[in-house]
Short mmCIF file of C-alpha atoms in Angstrom, two decimals:
data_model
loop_
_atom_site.label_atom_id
_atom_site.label_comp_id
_atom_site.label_asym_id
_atom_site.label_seq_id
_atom_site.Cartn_x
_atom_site.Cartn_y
_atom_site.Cartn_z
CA UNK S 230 78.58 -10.56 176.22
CA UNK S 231 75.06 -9.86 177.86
CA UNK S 232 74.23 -6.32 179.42
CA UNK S 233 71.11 -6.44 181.64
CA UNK S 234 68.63 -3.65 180.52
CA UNK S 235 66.73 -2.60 183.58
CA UNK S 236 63.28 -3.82 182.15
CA UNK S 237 60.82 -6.43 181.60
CA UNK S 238 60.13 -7.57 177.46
CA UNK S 239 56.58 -7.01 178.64
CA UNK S 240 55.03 -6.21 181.99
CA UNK S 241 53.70 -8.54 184.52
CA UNK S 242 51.79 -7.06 186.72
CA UNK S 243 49.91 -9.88 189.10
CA UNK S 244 47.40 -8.35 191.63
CA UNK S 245 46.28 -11.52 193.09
CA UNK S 246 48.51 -14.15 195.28
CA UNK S 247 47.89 -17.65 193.99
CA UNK S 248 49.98 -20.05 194.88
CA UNK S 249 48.31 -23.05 192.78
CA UNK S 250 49.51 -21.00 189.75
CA UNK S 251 52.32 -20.48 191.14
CA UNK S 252 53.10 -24.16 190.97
CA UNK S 253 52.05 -24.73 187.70
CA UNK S 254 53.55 -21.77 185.64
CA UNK S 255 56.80 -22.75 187.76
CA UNK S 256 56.92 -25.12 184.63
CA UNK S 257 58.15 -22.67 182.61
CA UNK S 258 60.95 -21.84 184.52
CA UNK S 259 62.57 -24.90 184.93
CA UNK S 260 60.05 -27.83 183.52
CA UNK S 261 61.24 -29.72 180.19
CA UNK S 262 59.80 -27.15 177.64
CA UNK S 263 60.13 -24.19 179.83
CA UNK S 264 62.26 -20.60 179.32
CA UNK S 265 65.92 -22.02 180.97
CA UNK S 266 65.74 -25.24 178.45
CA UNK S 267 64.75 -23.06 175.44
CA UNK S 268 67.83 -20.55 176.27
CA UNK S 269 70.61 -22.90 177.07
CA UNK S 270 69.58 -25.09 173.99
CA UNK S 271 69.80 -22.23 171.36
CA UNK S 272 72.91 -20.44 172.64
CA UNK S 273 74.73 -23.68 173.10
CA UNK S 274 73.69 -24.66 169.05
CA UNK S 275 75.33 -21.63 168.31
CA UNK S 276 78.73 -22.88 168.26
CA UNK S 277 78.65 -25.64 166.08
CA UNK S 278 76.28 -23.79 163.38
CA UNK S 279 78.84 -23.25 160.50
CA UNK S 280 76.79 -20.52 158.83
CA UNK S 281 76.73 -16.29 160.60
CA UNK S 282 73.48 -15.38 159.68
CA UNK S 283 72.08 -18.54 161.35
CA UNK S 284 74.32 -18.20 164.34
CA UNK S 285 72.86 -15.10 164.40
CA UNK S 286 69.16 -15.85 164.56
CA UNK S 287 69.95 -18.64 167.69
CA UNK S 288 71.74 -16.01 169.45
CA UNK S 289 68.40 -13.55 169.16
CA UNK S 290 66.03 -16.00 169.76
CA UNK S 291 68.01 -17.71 172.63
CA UNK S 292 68.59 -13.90 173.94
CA UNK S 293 65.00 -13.17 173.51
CA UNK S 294 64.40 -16.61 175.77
CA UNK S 295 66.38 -15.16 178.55
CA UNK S 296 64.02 -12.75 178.93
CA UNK S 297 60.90 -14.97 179.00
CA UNK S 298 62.32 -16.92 181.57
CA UNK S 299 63.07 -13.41 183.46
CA UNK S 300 59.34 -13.06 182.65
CA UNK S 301 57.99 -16.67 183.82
CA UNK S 302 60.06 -15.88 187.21
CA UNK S 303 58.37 -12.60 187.58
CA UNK S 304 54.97 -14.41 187.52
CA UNK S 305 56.05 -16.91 189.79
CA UNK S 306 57.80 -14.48 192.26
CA UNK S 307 54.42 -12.12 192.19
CA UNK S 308 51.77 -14.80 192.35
CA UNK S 309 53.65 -15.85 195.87
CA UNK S 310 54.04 -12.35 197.27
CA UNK S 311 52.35 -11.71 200.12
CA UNK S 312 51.57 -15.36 201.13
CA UNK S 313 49.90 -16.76 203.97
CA UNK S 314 50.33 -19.86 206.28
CA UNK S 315 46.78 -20.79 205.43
CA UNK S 316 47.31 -19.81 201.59
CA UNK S 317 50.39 -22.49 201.52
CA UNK S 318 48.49 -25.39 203.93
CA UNK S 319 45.33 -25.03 201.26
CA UNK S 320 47.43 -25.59 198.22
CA UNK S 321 49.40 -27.32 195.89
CA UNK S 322 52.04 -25.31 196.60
CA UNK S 323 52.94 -26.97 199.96
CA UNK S 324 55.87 -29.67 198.33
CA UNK S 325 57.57 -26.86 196.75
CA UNK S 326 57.37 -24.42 200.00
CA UNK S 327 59.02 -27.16 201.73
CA UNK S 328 61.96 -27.01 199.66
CA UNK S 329 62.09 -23.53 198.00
CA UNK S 330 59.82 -21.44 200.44
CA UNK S 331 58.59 -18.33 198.32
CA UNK S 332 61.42 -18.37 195.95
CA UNK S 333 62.16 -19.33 192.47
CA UNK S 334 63.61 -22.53 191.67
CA UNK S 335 64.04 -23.97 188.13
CA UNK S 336 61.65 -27.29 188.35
CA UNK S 337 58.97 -28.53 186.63
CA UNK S 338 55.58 -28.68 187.69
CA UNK S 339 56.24 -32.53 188.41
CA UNK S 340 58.84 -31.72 190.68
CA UNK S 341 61.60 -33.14 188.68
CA UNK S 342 64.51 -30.19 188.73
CA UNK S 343 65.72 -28.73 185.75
CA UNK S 344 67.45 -31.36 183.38
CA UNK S 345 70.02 -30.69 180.65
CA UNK S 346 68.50 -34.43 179.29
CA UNK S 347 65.01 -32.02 178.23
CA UNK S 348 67.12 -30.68 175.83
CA UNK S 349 69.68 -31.56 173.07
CA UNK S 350 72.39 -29.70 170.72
CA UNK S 351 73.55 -32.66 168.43
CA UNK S 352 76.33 -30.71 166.43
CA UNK S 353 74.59 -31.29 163.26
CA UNK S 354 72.99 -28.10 161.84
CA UNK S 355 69.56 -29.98 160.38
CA UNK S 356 69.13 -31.93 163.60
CA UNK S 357 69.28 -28.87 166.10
CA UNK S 358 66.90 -26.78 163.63
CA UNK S 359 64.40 -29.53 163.59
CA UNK S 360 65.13 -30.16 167.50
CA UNK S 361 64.12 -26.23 167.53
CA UNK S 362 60.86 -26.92 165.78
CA UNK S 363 59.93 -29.39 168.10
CA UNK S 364 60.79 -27.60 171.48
CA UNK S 365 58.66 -24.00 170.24
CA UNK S 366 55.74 -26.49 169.71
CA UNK S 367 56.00 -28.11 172.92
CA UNK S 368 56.66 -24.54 174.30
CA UNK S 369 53.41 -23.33 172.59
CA UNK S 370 50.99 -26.38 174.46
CA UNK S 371 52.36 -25.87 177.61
CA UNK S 372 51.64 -22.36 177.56
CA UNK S 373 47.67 -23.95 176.15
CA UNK S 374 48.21 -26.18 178.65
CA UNK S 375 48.71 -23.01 181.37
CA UNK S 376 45.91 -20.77 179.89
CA UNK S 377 43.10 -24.17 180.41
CA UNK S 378 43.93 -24.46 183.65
CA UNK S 379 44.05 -20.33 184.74
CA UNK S 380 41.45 -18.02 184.78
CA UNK S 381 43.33 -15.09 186.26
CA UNK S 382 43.66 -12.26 183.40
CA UNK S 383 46.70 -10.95 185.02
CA UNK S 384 48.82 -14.19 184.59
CA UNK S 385 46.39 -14.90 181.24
CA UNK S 386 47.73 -11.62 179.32
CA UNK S 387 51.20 -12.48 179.79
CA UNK S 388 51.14 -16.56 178.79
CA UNK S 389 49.16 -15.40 175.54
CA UNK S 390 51.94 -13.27 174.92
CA UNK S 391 54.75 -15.76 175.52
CA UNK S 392 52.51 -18.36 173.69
CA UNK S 393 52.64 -16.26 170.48
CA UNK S 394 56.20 -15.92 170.84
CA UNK S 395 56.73 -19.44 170.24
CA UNK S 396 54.89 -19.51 167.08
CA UNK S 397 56.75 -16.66 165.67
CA UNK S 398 59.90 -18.61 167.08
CA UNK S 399 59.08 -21.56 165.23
CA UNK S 400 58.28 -19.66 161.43
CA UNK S 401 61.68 -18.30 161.78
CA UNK S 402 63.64 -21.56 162.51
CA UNK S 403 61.31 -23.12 159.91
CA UNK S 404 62.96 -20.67 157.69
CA UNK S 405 66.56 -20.68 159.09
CA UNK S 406 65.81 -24.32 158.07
CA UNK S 407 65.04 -23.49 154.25
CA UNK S 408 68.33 -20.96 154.00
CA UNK S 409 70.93 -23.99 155.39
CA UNK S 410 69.04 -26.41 152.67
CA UNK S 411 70.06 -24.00 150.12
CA UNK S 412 74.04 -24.35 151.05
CA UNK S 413 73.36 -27.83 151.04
CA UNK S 414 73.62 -30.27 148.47
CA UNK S 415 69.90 -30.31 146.76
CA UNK S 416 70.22 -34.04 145.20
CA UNK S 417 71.21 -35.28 149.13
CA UNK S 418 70.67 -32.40 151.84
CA UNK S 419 72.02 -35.52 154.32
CA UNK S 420 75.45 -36.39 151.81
CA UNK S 421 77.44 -34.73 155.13
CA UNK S 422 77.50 -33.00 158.17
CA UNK S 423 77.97 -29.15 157.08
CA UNK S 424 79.33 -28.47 161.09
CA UNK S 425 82.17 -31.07 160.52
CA UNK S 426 82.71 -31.41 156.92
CA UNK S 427 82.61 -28.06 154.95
CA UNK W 84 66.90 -19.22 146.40
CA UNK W 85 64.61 -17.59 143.83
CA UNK W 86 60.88 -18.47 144.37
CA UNK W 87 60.77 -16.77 147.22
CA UNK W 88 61.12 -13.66 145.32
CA UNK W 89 58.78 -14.82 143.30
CA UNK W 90 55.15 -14.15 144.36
CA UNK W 91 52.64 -16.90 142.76
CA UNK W 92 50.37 -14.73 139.88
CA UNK W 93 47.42 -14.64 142.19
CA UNK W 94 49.21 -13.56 144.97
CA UNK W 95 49.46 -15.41 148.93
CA UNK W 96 47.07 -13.81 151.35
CA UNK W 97 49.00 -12.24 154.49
CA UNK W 98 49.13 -15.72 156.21
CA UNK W 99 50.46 -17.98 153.67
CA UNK W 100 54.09 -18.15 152.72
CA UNK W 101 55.88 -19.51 149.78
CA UNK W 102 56.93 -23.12 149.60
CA UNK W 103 59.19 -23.99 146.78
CA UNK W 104 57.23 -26.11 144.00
CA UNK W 105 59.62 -28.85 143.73
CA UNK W 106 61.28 -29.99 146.74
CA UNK W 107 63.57 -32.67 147.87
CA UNK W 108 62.27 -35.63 149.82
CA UNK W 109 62.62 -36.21 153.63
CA UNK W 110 62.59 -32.69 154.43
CA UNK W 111 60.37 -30.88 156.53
CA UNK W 112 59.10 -27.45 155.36
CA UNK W 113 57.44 -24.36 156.87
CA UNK W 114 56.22 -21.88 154.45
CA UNK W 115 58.73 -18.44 154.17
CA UNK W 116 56.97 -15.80 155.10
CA UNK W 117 56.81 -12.95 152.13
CA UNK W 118 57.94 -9.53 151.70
CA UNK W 119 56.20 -6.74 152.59
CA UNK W 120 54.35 -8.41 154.93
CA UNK W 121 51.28 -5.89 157.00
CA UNK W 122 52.12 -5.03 160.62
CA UNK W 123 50.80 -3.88 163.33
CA UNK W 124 51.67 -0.51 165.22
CA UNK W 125 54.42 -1.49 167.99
CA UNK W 126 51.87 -0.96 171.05
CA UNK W 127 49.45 -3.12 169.07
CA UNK W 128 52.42 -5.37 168.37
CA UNK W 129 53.26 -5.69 171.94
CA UNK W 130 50.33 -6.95 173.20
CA UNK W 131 49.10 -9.39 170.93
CA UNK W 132 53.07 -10.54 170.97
CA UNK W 133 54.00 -10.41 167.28
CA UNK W 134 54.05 -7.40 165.00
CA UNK W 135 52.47 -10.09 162.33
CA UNK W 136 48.54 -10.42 161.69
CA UNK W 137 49.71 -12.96 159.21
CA UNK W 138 51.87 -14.83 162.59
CA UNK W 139 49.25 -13.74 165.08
CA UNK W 140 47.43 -17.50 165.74
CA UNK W 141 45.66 -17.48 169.22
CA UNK W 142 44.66 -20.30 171.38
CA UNK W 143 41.03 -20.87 171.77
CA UNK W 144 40.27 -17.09 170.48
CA UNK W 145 42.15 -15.72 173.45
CA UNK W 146 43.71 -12.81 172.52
CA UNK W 147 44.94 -9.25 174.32
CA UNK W 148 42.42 -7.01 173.36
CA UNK W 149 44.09 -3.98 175.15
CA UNK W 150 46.86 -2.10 174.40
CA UNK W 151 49.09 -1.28 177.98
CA UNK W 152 48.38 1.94 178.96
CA UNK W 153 50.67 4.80 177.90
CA UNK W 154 53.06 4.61 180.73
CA UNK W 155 56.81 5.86 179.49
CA UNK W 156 58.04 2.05 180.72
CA UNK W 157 55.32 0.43 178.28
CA UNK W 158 56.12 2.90 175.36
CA UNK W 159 59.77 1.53 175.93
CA UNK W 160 58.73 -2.07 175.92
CA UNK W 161 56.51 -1.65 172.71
CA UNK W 162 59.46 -0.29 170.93
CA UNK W 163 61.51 -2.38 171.98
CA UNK W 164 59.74 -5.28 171.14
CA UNK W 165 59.09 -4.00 167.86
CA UNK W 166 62.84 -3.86 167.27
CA UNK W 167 63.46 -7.39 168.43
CA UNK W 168 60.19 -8.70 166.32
CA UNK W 169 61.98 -7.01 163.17
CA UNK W 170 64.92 -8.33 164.48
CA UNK W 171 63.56 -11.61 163.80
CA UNK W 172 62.39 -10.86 160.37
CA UNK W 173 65.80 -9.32 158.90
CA UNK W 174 68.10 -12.57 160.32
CA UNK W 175 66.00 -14.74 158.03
CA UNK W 176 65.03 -11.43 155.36
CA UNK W 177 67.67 -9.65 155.36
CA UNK W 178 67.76 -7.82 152.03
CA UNK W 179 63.95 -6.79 152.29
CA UNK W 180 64.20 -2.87 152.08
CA UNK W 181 61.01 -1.80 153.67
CA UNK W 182 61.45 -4.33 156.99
CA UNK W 183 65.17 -2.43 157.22
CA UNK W 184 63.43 1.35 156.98
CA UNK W 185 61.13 0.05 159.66
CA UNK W 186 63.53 -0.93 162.19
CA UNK W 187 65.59 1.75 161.69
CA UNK W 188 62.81 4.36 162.62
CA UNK W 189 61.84 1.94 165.74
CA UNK W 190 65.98 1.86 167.04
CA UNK W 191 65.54 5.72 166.80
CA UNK W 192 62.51 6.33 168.38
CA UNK W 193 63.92 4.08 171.05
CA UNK W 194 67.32 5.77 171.54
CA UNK W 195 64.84 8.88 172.17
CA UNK W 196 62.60 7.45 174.04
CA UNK W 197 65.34 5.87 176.07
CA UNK W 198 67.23 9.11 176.38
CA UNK W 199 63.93 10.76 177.92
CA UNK W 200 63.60 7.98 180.41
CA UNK W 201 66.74 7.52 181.86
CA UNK W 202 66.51 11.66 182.21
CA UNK W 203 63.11 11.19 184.51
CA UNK W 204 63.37 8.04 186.29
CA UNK W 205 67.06 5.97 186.14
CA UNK W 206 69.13 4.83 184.33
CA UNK W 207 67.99 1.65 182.29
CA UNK W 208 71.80 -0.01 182.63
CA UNK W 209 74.84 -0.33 184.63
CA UNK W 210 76.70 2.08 181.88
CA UNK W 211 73.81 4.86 181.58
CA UNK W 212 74.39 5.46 185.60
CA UNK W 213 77.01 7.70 184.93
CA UNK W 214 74.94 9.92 183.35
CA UNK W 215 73.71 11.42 186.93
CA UNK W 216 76.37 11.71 188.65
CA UNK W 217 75.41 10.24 191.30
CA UNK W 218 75.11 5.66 191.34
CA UNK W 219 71.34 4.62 191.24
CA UNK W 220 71.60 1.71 189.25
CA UNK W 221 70.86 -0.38 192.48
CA UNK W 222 67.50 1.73 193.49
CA UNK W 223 64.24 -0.08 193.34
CA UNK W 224 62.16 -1.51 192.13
CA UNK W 225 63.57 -4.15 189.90
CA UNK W 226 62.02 -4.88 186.79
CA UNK W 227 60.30 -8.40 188.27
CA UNK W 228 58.56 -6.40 191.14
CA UNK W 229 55.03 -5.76 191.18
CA UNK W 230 55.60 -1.56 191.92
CA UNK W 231 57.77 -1.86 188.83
CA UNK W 232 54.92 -2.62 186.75
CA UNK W 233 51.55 -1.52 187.99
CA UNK W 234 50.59 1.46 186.70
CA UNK W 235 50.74 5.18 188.01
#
């Protein structure tokens, strides 16, 4: 089960309302790559990985994504505070006031909703690792994607820190994916599928 | 299994890893990271978002230059986030000694640090609110507040 712990994984501390951010980094939150996706995707692989000490690593790393998307709606929820009528009529942020007002809704920046189709759990142990590769790299540009196009430090110091977390993310699954090879068959790592057939 | 125990004679610098020499076709690879590898101090750690120089691969050279201020909330976090970081580590290391000894002093200099607190300003989760006698666990702010976060 989860306990909430009363805190943040690292602080957020925005001074300044912008709601252009706002509609950007909203991305993260809700958008193909972003923090929901990421967290639903590793702690649903979880029950058809055969071996413990790789369940174990998708349950961190999908419990460690629960907090960056606790994170990402922090930014969101502080880069809106305070807003004006004038703030919302001058921005981007208009289409998603409409709809959301100064709340937090899981959508991408597009303003497609958050879609179980941006992410997959295939039930085959080498296909979900290499699925994890994929989505920490696509993590990792959005968040390059999100530094380009902000230049306040507030928001800055907290995407470089979620940025690096998908690189460290995506050494460990690289590993996770070098400790199921070894169970595997070496002459044909593909002679089965080790969820259904060990 | 083995060559990863196995350093190569001259030795990998911090940021390379050990690939095995032979390896079967059609399979992608990412270097293991080795033993023993340098870390930072957890504050450090915290704000550059891995405990790894040899990890620690910034966009454009922007990096956190700063360590948070020495607020009991961001001496939490570091630790914390050291523990988790090691966390990491052990699921895919699990038999290297030194990473163990590590987190072990971090989850007790937590359980202090947690302990001291909860004592000044609240209890951290539902469970710990019984420790006052009275029920705060709903008093303000939450974590995703501004006041929670902004120093002093």
């Amino acid at each position: 089960m989860f306990v909430y712990n009363k805190k943040l994984q690292f602080p957020v501390k925005i001074t300044h309302t912008d709601p252009r951010l706002a509609s950007i980094i909203i991305s993260q939150y809700g958008g193909p790559d972003g923090e929901l996706g990421a967290s639903l995707r590793y702690l649903s692989q979880r029950y058809s990985m055969p071996y413990p000490d790789l369940q174990g690593l998708l349950t961190d790393i999908g419990t460690e994504e629960l907090g960056h998307l606790e994170m990402v709606g922090a930014i969101v929820h502080q880069l809106t505070r305070k807003l004006t009528d004038s703030q919302i009529e001058n921005s981007n942020f208009a289409p998603y006031f409409v709809d959301h007002s100064a709340s937090v809704y899981p959508t991408a920046a597009s303003g497609f909703p958050w879609s179980a189709a941006s992410m997959a759990v295939k039930g085959d142990p080498i296909t979900d690792l290499t699925e994890d590769l994929a989505a920490e790299q696509k993590a990792r540009t959005t968040y390059d994607n999100i530094l380009r196009l902000s230049d306040d430090p507030d928001v800055n110091e907290v995407i470089k820190f979620l940025r690096q977390r998908e690189v460290v993310h995506f050494q460990r699954f690289g590993e996770a994916l070098q400790l199921l090879r070894e169970r595997l068959n070496e002459k044909n790592v593909y002679a089965m599928n080790p969820a259904l057939d060990m | 299994m083995d060559y990863r125990n196995h350093q190569p004679e001259t030795g990998c610098a911090d940021n390379m890893g050990v690939l095995p020499c032979c390896a079967p076709l059609a399979n992608p690879y990412v270097p293991f990271q080795q033993e023993n590898a340098a870390t930072y101090q957890a504050p450090m750690g915290l704000v550059r978002g891995t405990l790894y120089p040899g990890l620690d691969l910034p966009f454009m050279g922007m990096v956190n230059q700063n360590e948070q201020s020495h607020t009991p909330m961001h001496q939490l976090q570091a630790l914390n986030f050291a523990i988790s970081e090691l966390g990491l580590y052990l699921d895919t290391h699990p038999t290297d000694q030194e990473a163990i000894d590590l987190f072990n002093q971090y989850v007790e200099q937590y359980s202090h640090a947690m302990q001291q607190y909860e004592q000044n300003y609240g209890p951290l989760n539902q469970m710990s609110s019984a420790l006052s006698g009275t029920y705060e666990w709903t008093k303000g702010p939450w974590p995703w507040d501004y006041d929670a976060n902004k120093e002093g």
